[in-house]
C-alpha atoms as a PDB file:
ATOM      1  CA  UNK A   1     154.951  90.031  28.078  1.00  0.00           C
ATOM      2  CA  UNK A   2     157.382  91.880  25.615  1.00  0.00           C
ATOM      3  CA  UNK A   3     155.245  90.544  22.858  1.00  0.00           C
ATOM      4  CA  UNK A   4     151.997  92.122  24.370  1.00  0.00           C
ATOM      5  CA  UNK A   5     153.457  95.067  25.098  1.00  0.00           C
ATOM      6  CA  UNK A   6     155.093  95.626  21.382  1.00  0.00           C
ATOM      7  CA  UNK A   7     151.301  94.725  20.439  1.00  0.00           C
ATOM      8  CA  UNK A   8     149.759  97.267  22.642  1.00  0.00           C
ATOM      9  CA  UNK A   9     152.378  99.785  22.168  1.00  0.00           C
ATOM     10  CA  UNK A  10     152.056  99.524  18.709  1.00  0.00           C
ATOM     11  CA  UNK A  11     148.152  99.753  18.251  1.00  0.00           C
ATOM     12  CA  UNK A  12     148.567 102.714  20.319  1.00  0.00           C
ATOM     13  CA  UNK A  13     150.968 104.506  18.180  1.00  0.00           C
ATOM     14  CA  UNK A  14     148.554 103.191  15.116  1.00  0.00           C
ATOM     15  CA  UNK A  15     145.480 104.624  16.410  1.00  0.00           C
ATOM     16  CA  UNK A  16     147.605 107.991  17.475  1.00  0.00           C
ATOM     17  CA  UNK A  17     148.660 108.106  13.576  1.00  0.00           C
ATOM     18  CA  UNK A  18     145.815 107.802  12.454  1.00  0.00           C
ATOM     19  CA  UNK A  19     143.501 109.877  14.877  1.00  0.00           C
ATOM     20  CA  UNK A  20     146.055 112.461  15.127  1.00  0.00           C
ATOM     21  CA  UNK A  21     146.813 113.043  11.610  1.00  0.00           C
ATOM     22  CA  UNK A  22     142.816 113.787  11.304  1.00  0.00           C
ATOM     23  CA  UNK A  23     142.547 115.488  13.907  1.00  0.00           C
ATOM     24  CA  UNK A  24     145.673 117.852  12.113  1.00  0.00           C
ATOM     25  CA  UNK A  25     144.092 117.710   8.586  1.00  0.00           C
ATOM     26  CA  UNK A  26     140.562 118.486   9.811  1.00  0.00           C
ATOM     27  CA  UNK A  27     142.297 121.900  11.321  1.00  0.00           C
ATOM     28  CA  UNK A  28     145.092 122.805   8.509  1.00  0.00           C
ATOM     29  CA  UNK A  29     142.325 122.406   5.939  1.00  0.00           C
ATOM     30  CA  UNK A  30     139.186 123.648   7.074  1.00  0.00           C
ATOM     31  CA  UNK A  31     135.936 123.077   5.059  1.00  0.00           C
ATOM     32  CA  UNK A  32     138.399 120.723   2.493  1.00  0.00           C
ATOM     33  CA  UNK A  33     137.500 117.127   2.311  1.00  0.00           C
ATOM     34  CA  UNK A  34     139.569 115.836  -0.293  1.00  0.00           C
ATOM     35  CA  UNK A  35     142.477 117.587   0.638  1.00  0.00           C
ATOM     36  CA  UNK A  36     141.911 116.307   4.584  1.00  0.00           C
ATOM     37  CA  UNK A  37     141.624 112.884   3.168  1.00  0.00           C
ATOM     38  CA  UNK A  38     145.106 113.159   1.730  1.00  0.00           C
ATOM     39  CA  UNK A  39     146.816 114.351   4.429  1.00  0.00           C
ATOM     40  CA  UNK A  40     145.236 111.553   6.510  1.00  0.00           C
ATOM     41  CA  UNK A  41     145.968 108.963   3.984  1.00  0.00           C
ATOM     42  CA  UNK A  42     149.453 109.935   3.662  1.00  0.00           C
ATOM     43  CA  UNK A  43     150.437 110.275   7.159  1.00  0.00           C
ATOM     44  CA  UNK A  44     148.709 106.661   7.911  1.00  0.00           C
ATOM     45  CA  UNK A  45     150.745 105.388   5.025  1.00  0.00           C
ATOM     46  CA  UNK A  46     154.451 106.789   6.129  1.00  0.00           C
ATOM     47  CA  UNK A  47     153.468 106.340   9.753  1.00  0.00           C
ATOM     48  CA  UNK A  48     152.108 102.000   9.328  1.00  0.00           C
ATOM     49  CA  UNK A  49     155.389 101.253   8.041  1.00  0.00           C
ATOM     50  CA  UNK A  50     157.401 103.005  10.451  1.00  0.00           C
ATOM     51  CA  UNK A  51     155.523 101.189  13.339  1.00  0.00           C
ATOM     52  CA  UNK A  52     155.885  98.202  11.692  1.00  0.00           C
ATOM     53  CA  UNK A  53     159.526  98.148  11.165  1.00  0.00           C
ATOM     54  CA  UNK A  54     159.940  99.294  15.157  1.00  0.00           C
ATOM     55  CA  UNK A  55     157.957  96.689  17.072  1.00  0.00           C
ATOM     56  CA  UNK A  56     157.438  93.979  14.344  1.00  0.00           C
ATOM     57  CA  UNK A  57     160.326  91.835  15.035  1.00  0.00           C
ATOM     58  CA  UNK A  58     159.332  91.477  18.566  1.00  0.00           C
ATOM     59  CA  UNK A  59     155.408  90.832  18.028  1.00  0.00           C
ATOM     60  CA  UNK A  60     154.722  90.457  14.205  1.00  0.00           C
ATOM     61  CA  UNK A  61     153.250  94.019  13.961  1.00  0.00           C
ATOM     62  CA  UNK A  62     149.570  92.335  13.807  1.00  0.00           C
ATOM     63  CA  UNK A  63     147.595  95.841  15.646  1.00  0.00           C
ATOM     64  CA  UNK A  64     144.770  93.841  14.065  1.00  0.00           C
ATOM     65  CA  UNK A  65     142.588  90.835  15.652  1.00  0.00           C
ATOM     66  CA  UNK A  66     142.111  89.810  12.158  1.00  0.00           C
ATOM     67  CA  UNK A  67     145.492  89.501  11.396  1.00  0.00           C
ATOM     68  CA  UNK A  68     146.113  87.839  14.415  1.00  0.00           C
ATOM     69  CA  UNK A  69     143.513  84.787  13.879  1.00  0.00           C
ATOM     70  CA  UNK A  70     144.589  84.130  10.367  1.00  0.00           C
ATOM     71  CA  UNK A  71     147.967  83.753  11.660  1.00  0.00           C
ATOM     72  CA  UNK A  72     146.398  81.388  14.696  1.00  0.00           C
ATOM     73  CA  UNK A  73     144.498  79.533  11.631  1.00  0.00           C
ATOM     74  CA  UNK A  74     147.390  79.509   9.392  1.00  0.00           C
ATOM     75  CA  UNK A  75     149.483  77.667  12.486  1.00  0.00           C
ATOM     76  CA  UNK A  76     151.998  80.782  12.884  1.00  0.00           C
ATOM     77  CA  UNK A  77     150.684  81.793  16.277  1.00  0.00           C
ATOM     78  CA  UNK A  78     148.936  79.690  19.358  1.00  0.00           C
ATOM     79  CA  UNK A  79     145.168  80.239  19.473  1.00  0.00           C
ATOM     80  CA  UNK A  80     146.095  80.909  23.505  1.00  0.00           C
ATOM     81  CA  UNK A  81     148.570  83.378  22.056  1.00  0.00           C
ATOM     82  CA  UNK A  82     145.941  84.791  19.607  1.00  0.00           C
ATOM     83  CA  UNK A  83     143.265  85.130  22.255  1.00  0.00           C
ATOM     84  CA  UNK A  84     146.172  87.333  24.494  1.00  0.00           C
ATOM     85  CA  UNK A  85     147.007  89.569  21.720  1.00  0.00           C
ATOM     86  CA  UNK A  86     143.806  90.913  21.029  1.00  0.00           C
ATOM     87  CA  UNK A  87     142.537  92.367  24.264  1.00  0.00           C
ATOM     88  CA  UNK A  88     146.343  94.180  23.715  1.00  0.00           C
ATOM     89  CA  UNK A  89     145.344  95.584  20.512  1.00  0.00           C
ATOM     90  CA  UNK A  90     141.889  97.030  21.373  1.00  0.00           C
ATOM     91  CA  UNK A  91     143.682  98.293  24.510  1.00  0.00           C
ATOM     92  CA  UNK A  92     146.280  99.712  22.742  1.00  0.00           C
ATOM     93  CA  UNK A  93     143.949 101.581  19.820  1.00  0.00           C
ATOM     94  CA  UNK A  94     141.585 102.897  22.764  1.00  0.00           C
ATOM     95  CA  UNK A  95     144.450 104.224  24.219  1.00  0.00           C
ATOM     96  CA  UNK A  96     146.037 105.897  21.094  1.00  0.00           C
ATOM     97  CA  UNK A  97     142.890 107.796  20.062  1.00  0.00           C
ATOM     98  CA  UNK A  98     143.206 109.566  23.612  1.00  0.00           C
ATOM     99  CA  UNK A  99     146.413 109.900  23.513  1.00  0.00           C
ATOM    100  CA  UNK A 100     145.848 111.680  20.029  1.00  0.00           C
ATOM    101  CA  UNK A 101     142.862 113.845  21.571  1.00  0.00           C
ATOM    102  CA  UNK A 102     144.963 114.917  24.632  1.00  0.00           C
ATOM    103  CA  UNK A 103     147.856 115.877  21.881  1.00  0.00           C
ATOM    104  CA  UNK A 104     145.569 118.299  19.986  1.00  0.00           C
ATOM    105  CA  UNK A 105     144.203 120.150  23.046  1.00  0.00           C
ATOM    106  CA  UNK A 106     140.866 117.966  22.537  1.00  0.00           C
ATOM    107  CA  UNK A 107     138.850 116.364  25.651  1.00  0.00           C
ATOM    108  CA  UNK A 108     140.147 112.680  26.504  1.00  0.00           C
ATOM    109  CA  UNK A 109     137.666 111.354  25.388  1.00  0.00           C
ATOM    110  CA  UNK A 110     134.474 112.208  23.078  1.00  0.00           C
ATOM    111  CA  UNK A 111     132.111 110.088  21.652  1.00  0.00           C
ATOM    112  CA  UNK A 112     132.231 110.040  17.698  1.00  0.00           C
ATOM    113  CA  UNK A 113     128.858 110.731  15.851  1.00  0.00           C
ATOM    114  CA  UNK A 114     130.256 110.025  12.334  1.00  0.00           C
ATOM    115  CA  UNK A 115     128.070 106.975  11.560  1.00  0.00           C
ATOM    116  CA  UNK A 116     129.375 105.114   8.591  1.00  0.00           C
ATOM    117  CA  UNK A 117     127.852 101.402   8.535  1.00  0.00           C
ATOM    118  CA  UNK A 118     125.758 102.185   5.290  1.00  0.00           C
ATOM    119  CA  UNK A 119     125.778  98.160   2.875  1.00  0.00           C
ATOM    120  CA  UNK A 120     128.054 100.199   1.272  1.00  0.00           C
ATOM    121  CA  UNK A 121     130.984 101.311   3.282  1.00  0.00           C
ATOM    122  CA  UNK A 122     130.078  97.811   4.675  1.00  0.00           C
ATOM    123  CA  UNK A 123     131.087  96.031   1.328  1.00  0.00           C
ATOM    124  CA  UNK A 124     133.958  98.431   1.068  1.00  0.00           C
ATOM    125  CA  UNK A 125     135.200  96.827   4.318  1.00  0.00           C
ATOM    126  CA  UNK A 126     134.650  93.322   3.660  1.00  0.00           C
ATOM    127  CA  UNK A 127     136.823  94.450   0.186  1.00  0.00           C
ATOM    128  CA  UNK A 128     139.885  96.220   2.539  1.00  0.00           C
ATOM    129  CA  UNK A 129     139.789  93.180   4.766  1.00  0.00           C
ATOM    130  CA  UNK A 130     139.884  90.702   2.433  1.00  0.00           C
ATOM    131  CA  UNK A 131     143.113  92.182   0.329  1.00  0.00           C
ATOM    132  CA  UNK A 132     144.257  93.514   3.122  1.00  0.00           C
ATOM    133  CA  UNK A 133     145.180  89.873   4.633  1.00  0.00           C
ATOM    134  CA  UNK A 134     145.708  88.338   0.790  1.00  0.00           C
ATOM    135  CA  UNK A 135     148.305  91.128   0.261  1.00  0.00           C
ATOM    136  CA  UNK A 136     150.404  90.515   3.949  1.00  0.00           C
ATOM    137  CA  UNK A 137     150.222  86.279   4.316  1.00  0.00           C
ATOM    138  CA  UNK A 138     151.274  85.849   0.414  1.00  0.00           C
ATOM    139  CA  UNK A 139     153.891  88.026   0.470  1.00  0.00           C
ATOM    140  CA  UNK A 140     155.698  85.559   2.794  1.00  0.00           C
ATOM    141  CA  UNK A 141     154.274  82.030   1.772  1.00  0.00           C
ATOM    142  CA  UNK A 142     156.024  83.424  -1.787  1.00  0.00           C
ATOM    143  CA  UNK A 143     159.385  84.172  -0.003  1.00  0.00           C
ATOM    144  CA  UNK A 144     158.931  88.111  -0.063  1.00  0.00           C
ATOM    145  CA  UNK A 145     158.193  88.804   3.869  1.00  0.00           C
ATOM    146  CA  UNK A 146     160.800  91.321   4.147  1.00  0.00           C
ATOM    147  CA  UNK A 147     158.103  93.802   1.339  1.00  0.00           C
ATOM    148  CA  UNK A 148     155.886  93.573   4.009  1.00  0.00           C
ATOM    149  CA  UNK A 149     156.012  97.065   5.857  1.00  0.00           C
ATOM    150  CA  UNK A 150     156.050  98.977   2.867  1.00  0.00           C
ATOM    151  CA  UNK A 151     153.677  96.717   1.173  1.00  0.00           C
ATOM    152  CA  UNK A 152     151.127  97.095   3.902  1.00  0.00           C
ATOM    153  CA  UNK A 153     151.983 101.028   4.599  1.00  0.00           C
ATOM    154  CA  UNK A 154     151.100 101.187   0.711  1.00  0.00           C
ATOM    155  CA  UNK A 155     147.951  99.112   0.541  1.00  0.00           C
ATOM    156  CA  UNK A 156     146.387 100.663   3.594  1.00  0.00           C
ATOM    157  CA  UNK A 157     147.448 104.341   2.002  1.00  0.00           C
ATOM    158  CA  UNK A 158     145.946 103.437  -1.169  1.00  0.00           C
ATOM    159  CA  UNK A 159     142.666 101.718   0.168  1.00  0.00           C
ATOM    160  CA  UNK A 160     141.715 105.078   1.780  1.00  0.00           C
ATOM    161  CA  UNK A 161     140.784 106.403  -1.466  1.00  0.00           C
ATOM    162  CA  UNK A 162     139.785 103.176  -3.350  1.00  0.00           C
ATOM    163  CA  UNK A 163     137.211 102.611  -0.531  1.00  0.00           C
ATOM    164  CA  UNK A 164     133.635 104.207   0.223  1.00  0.00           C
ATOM    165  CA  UNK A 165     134.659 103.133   4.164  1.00  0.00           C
ATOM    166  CA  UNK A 166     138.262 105.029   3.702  1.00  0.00           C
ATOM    167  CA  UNK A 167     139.728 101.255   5.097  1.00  0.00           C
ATOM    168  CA  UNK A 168     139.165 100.332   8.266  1.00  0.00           C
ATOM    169  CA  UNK A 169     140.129  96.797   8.053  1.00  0.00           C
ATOM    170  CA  UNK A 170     140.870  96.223  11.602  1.00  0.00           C
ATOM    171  CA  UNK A 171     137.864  95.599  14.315  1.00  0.00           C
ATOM    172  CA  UNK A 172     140.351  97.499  16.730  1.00  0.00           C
ATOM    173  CA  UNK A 173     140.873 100.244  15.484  1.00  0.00           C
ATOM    174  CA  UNK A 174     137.022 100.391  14.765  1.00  0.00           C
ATOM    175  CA  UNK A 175     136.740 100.417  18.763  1.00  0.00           C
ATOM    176  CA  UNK A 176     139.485 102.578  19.470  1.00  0.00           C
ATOM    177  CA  UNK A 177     138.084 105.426  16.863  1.00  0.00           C
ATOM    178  CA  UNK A 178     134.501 105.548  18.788  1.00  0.00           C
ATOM    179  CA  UNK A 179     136.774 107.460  21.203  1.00  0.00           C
ATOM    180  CA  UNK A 180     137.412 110.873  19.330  1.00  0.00           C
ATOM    181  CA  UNK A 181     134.540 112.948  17.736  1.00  0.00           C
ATOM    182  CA  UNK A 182     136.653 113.998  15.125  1.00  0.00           C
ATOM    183  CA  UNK A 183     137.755 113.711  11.276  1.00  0.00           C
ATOM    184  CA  UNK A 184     138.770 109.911  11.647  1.00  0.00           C
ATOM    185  CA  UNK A 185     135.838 108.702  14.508  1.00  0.00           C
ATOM    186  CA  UNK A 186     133.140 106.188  14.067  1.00  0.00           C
ATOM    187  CA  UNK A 187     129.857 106.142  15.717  1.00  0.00           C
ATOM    188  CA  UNK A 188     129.872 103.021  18.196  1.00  0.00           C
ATOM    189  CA  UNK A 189     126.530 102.592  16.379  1.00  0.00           C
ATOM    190  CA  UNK A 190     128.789 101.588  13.587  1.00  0.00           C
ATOM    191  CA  UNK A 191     131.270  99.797  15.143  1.00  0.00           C
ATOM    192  CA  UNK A 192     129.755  95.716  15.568  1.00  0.00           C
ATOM    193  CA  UNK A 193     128.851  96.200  11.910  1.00  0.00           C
ATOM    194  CA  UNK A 194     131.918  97.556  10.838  1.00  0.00           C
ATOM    195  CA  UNK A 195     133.853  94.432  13.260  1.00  0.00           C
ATOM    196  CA  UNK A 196     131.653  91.902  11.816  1.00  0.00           C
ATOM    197  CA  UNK A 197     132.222  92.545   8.027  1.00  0.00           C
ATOM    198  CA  UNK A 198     136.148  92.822   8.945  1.00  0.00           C
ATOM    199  CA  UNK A 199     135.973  89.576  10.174  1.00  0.00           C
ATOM    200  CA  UNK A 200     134.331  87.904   6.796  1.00  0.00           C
ATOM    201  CA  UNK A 201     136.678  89.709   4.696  1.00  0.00           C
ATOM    202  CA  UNK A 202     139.516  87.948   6.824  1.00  0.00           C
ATOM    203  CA  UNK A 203     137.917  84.933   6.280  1.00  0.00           C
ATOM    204  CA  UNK A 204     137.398  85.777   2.068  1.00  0.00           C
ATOM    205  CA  UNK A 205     141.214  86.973   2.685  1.00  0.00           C
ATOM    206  CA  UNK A 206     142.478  83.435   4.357  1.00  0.00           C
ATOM    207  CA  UNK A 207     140.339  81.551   1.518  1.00  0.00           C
ATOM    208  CA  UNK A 208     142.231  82.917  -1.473  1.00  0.00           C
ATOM    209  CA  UNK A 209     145.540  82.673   0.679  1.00  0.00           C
ATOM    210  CA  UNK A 210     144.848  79.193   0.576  1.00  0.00           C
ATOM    211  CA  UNK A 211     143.456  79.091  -2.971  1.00  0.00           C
ATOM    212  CA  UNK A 212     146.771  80.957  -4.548  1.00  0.00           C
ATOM    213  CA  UNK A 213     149.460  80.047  -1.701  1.00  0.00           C
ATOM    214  CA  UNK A 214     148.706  76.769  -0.924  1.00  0.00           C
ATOM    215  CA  UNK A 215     152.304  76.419   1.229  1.00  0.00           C
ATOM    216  CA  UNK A 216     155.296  78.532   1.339  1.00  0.00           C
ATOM    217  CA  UNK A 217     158.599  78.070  -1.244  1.00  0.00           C
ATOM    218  CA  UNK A 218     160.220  75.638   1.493  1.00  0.00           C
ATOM    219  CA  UNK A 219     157.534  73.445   1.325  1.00  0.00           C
ATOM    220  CA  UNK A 220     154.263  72.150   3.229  1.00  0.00           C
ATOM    221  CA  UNK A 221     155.892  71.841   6.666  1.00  0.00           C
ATOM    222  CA  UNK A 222     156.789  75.379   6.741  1.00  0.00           C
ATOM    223  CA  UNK A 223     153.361  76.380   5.640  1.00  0.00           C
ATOM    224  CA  UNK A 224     152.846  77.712   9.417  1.00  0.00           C
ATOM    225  CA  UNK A 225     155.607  80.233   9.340  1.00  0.00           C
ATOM    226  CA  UNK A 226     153.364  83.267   7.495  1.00  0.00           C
ATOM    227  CA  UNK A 227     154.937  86.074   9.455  1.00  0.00           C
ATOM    228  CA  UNK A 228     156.924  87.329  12.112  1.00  0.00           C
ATOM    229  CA  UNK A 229     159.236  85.262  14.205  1.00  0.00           C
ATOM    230  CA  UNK A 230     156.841  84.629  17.073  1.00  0.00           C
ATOM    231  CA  UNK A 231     160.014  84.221  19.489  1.00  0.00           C
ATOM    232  CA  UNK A 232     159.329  81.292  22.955  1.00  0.00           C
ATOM    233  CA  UNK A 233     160.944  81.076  25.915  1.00  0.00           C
ATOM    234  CA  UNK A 234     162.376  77.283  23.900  1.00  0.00           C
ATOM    235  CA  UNK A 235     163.300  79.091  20.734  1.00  0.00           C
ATOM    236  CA  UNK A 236     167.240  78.037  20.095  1.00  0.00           C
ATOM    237  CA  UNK A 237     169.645  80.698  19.831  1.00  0.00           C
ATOM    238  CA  UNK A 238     172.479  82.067  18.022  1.00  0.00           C
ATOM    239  CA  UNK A 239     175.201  81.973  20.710  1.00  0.00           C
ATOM    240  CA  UNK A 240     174.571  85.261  22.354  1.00  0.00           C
ATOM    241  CA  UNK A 241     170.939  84.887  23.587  1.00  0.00           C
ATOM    242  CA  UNK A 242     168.716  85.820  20.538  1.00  0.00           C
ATOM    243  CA  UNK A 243     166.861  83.873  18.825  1.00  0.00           C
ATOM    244  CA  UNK A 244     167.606  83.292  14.799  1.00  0.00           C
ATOM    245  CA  UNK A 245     165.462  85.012  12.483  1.00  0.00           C
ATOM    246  CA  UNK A 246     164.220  82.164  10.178  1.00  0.00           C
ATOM    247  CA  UNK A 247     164.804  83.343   6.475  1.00  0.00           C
ATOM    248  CA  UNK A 248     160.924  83.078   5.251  1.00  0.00           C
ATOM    249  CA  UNK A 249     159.236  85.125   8.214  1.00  0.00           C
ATOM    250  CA  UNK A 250     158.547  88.978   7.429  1.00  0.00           C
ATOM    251  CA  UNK A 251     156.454  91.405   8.876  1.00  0.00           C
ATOM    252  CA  UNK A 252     152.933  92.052   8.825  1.00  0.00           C
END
């Protein structure tokens, strides 16, 4: 249950970052695109690795179902585990673009009309995916986990610009943006499109891992350990009741 809750908490303060900082850009820079885009970017960019770094030990700082079955594929998580943390994560995004709404004065909720599945904000997705999960599972099967936050707070920052789609990557936080009508919304038109793509470029993503990582530095049978510690009531401990952090998990 603490893991669930550090996923849900932290797909809620994901979606709030991002939401909200639109939300904040669209209204400090009226009528300026670009400059609301950077603001936005930024803000995601600071804000990811933050989050990360607060819930990550306790989860693995997934706040994406993608994430979440590559790990399952890759052995680092249960599929029973996997199929628990994702109705956490949608749950969690939902509730952080009202949250974000409610902090700007806006209605709970209100339905986004921003449609954005055109083929190509669709390839731009399957592109953000794709690196997106190359960039977080070789960082640890190469023995640098611990780059992870920043690494991830960077690439997402960056792939808002390099990006027709501004960089989804991450089926819930597609959902949870339906939910505000604002700078950073999607049309739910968009959204199975958008969710589908994200899941092939996870799939293009856990291809190359395998192609360029093909186990991590300590060898094949520690292949499975790509990210967090994902702690179990049987986990050993150190002497006062938590769990050792194994030296080749990171964050995600």
């Amino acid at each position: 249950m603490r893991r669930l809750a550090a996923e849900a908490l932290g797909s809620l303060l994901l979606a709030a970052l991002v939401v909200g900082s639109g939300i904040a850009a669209q209204r400090l820079s009226p009528g300026q695109v670009g400059l609301q885009l950077v603001e936005n970017a930024a803000a995601t960019a600071a804000g990811l690795y933050a989050i990360i770094l607060m819930v990550g030990p306790v989860s693995g700082a997934h706040f994406n179902p993608v994430v979440t079955l590559v790990d399952a594929a890759f052995g680092g998580l249960s599929w029973r585990d996997a199929a628990a943390y994702l109705p956490a994560q949608v749950a969690g995004c939902v509730g952080g673009a009202i949250l974000a709404n409610l902090m700007f004065d806006g209605p709970a909720v209100s339905i986004s009309t921003h449609h954005r599945a055109s083929s190509a904000h669709l390839l731009a997705e399957v592109v953000a995916t794709a690196g997106l999960i190359l960039l977080i599972f070789s960082l640890v099967r190469s023995g640098r986990g611990e780059r992870a936050p920043a690494a991830v707070g960077a690439y997402i920052g960056a792939a808002y610009w390099f990006t027709s789609s501004t960089s989804f990557a991450n089926p819930a936080i597609s959902v949870g943006r339906m939910f505000s009508d604002t700078f950073a919304g999607i049309a739910p038109a968009s959204v199975p499109a958008f969710a589908a793509v994200q899941l092939a470029g996870g799939a293009v993503g856990y291809g190359l891992v395998r192609l360029f990582y093909p186990s991590t530095p300590a060898g094949p049978a520690q292949a499975a350990e790509v990210l967090l510690p994902h702690p179990s009531a049987a986990a050993p401990t150190n002497g006062n009741g938590a769990a050792p952090v194994h030296p080749s998990r990171g964050v995600s």
